[in-house]
Coordinates of C-alpha atoms and ligand atoms in Angstrom, one line a residue:
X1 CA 21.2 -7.6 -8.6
X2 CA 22.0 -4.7 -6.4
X3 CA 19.7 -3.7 -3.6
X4 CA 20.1 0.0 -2.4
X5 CA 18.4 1.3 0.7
X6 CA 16.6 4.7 0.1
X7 CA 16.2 6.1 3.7
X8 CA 16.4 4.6 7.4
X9 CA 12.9 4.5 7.7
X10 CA 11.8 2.4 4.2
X11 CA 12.4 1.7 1.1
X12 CA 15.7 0.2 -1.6
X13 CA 16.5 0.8 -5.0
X14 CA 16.5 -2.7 -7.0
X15 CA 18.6 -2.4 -10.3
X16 CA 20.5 -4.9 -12.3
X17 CA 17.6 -7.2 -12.5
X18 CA 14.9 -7.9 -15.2
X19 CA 11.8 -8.9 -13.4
X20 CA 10.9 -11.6 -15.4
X21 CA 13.7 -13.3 -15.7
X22 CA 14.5 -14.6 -12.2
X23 CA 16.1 -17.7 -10.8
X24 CA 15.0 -19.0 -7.0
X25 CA 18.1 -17.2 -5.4
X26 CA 16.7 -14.3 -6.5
X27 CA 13.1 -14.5 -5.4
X28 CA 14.5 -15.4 -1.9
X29 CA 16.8 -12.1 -2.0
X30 CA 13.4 -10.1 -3.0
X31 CA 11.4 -12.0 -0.2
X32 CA 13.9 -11.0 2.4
X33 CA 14.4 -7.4 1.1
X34 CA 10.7 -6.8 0.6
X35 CA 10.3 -7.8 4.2
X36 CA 13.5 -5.6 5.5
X37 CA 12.9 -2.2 3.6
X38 CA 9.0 -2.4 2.8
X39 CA 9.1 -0.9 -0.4
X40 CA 11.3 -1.7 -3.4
X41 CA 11.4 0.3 -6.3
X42 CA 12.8 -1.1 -10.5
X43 CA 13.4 1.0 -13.1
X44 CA 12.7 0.3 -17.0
X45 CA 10.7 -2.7 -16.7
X46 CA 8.8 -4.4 -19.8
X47 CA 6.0 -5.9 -18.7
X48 CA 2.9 -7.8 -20.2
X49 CA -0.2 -8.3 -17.6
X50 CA 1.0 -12.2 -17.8
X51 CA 4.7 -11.7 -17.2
X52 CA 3.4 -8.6 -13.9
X53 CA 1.2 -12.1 -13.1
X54 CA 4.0 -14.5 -12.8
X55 CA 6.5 -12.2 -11.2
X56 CA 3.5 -11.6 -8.4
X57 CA 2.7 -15.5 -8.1
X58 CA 6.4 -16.0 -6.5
X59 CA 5.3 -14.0 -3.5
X60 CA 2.2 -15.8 -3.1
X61 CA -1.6 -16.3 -4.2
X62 CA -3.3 -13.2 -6.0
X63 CA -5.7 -11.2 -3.8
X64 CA -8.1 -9.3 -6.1
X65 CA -9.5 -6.6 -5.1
X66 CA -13.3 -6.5 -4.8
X67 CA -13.7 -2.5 -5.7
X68 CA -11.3 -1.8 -8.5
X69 CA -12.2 -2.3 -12.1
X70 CA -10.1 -4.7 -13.6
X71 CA -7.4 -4.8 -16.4
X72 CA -9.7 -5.8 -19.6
X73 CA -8.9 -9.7 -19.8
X74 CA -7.0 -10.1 -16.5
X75 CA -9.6 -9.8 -13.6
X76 CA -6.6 -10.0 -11.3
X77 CA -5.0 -7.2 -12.0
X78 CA -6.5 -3.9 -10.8
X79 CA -6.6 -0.9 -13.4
X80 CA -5.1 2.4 -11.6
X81 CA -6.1 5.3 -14.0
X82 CA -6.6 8.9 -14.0
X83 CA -7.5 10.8 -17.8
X84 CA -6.8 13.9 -18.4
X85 CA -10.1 15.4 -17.4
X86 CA -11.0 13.2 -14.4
X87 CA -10.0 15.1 -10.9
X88 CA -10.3 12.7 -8.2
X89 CA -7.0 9.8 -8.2
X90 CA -7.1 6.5 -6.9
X91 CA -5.3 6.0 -3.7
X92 CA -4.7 9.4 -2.9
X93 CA -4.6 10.2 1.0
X94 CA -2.7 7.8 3.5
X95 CA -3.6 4.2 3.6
X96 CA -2.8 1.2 3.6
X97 CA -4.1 -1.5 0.9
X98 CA -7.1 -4.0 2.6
X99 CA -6.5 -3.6 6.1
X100 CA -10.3 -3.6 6.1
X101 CA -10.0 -7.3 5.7
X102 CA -9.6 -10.1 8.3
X103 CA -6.4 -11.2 6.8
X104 CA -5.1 -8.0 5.0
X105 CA -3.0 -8.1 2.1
X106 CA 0.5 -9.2 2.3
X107 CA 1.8 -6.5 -0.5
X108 CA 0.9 -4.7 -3.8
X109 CA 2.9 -4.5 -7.0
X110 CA 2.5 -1.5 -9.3
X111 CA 3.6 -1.3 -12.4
X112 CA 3.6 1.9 -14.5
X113 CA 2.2 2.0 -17.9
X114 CA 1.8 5.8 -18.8
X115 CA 2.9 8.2 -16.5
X116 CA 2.3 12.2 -16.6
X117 CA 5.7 14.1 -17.9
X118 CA 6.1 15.6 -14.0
X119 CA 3.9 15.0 -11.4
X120 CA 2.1 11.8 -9.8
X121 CA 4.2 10.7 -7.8
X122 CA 3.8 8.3 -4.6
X123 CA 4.8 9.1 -1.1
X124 CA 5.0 6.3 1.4
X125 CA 5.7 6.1 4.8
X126 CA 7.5 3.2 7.2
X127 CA 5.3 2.0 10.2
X128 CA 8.4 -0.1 11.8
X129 CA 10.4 3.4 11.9
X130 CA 7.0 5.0 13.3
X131 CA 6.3 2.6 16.0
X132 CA 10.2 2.6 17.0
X133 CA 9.9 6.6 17.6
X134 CA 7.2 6.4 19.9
X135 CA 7.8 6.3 23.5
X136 CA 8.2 3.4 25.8
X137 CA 4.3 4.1 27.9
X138 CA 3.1 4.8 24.7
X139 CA 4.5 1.8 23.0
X140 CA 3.1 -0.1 25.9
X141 CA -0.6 1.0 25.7
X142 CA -0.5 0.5 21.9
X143 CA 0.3 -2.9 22.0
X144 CA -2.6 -4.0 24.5
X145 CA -5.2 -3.0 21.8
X146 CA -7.1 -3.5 18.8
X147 CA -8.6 -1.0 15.9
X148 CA -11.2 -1.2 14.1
X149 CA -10.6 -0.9 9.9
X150 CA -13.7 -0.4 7.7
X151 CA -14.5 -0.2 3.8
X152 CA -17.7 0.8 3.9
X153 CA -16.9 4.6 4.3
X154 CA -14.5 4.4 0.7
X155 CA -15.9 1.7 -0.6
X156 CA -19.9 1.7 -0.1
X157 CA -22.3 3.1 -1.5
X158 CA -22.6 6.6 0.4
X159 CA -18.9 6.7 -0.1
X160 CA -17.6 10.4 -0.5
X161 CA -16.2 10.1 -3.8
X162 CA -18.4 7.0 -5.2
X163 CA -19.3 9.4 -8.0
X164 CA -15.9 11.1 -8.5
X165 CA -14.5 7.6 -9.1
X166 CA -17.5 5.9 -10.9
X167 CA -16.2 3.8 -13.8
X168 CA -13.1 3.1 -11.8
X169 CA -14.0 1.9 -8.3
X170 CA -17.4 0.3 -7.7
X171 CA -19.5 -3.1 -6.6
X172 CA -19.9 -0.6 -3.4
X173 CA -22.3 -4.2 -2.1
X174 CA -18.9 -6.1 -1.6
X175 CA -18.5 -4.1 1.5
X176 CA -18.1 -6.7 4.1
X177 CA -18.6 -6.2 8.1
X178 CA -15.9 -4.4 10.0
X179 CA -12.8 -6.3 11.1
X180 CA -10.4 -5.7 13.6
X181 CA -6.2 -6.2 14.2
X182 CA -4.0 -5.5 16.6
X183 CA -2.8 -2.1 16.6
X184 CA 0.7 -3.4 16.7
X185 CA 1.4 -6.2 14.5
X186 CA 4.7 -8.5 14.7
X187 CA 5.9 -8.3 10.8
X188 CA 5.3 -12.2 9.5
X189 CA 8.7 -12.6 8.2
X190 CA 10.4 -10.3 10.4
X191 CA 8.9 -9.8 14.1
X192 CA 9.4 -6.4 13.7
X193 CA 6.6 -4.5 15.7
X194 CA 4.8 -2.3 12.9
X195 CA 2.5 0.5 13.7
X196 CA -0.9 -1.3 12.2
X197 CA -3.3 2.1 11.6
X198 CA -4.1 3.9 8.9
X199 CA -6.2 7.3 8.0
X200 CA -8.2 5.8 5.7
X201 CA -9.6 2.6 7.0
X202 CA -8.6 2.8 10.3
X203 CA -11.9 3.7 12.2
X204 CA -12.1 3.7 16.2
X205 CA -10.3 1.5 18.9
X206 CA -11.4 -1.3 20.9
X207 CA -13.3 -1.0 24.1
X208 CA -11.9 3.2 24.1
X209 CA -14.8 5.9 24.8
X210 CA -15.4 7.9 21.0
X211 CA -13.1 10.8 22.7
X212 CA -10.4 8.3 23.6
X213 CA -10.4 7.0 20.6
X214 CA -10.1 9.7 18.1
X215 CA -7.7 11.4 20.4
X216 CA -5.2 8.5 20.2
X217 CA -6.0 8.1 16.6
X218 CA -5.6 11.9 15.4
X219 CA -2.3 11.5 17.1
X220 CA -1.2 8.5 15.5
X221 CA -2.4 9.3 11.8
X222 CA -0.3 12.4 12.6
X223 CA 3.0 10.5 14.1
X224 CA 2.8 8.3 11.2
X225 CA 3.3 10.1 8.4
X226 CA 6.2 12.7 9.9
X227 CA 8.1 13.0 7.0
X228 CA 11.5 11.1 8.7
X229 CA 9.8 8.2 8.0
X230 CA 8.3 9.1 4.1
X231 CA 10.0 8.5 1.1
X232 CA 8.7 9.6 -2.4
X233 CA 9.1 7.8 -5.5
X234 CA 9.5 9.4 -8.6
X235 CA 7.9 7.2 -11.3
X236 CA 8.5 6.5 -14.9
X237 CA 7.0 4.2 -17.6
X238 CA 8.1 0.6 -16.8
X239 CA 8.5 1.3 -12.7
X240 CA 7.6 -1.0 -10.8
X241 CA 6.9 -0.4 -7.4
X242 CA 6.3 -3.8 -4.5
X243 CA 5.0 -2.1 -1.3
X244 CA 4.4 -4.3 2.3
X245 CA 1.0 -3.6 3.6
X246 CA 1.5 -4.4 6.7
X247 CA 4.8 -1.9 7.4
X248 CA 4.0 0.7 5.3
X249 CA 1.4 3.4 4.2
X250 CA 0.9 4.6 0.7
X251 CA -0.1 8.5 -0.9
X252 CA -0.6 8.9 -4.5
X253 CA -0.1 12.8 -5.2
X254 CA -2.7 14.0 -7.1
X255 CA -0.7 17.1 -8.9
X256 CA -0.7 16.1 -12.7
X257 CA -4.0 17.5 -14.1
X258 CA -4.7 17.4 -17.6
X259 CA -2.5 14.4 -18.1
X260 CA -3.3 10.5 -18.4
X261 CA -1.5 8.5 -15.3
X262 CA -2.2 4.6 -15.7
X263 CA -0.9 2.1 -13.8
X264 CA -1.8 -1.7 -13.3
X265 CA -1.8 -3.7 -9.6
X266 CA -2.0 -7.0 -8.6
X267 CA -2.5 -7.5 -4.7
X268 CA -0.4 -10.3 -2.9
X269 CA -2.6 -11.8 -0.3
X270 CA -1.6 -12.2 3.0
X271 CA -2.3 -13.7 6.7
X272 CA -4.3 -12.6 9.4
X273 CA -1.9 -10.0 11.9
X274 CA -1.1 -11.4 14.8
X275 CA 0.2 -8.9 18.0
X276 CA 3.6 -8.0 18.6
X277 CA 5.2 -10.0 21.5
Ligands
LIG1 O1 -1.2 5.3 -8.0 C1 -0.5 5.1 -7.1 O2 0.7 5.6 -7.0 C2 -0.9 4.3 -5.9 C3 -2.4 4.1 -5.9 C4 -2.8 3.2 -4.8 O3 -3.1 3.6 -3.7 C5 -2.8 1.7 -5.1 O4 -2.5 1.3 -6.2 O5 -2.9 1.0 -4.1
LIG2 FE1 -3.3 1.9 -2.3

């Protein structure tokens, strides 16, 4: 198995290595490099729902997602679909995967079934290599406060694009209260101090005036995504893609109309964030 790092701010190229076919050695490898890069991205992968299943179990318990509708006959995994003459995508502006819940998501593992002939592909971005860029002051304020994620503006019912996405994302009454996590996190695995925000969810901070608070976040939302510290992966049918919630954000482009994209996840869950030191 060869593990290749894509940038210095995210993300490795796994090859030499057929998913389901792994020994323990291996799965340690993938925890560690999972944790270190964020993202890791392999090729020409032949998956059955089962087989994505058992390859997500060895990186923990299966987090299913309240919103998405399932794959028929596996309410674990999460359908990701666009058809040809549906507009609005899935996923497609900066976020990061459940932050809206008390203990987000530890990862998500996307596998790609049918994918456009050009377009659709996924940027994301590295929130160690983001935090790391920001000055010392700054670095110091961030890490004395907390943010507030929420659903209920994507998820609920008055959501923006509840119809746009009807049939794909729904049960807008899962919506649970508003949580809140340190703005920067210590990675669980790592201790590396991650930048914990994110456009979508992310929706005020802690105990700052409404001016303070978009101010800080507009700037952050912007810091975050400067493209030294994106990536963009180029899929094709068998990818499969294992992102870190917690150290990285996610965009799925939205530039393939009049083509069928379909992908299947299954959310790793994860622990509740504590601070960086
Ligand atoms: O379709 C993609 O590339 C990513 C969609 C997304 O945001 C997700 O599956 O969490
Ligand atoms: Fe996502």
């Amino acid at each position: 198995m060869d593990i290749t790092p894509v940038s210095n701010a995210l993300g490795a190229n796994v090859s030499g290595v057929d998913v389901r076919d792994l020994n323990d050695t291996d799965s340690a490898t993938l925890v560690d490099a999972w944790a270190q890069h964020g993202v890791l991205f392999f090729r020409d992968q032949d998956l059955t729902p089962d087989e994505h299943l058992a390859f997500a179990r060895r990186f923990g318990g299966v987090d299913v997602n309240r919103f998405f509708t399932p794959v028929d006959g596996h309410p674990e995994i999460a359908q990701v679909l666009k058809e040809p003459d549906q507009e609005h995508n899935i996923g497609g502006g900066w976020h990061t995967d459940h932050s809206y819940d008390p203990a987000p998501a530890r990862g998500s593992i996307l596998y790609a079934r049918e994918i456009p002939p050009i377009g659709g592909d996924t940027l994301f971005a590295g929130m160690g290599a983001a935090y790391d860029a920001l000055s010392k002051p700054i670095q110091e304020l961030l890490r004395g406060l907390r943010a507030v994620h929420s659903s209920a503006h994507v998820f609920g019912a008055q959501a923006k694009h509840a119809e746009a996405t009807a049939g794909r994302i729904g049960n807008p009454d899962a919506v649970r209260g508003d949580v809140t996590h340190p703005i920067v996190v210590a990675h669980p695995h790592t201790e590396r101090p991650l930048l914990y925000v994110n456009p979508a969810f992310t929706t005020s901070i802690d105990g700052l005036t409404v001016a303070e608070s978009r101010a800080l976040l507009t700037f952050l939302f912007e810091h975050g995504r400067r493209p030294e510290f994106q990536i963009r992966f180029q899929w094709g049918q068998g990818s499969l893609a294992m992102w870190d919630n917690r150290s990285t954000w996610h965009f799925a482009l939205n530039d393939y109309h009049g083509h069928r994209r379909h992908l299947h996840r299954i959310t790793v869950a994860g622990d509740e964030l504590a601070g960086a030191a």
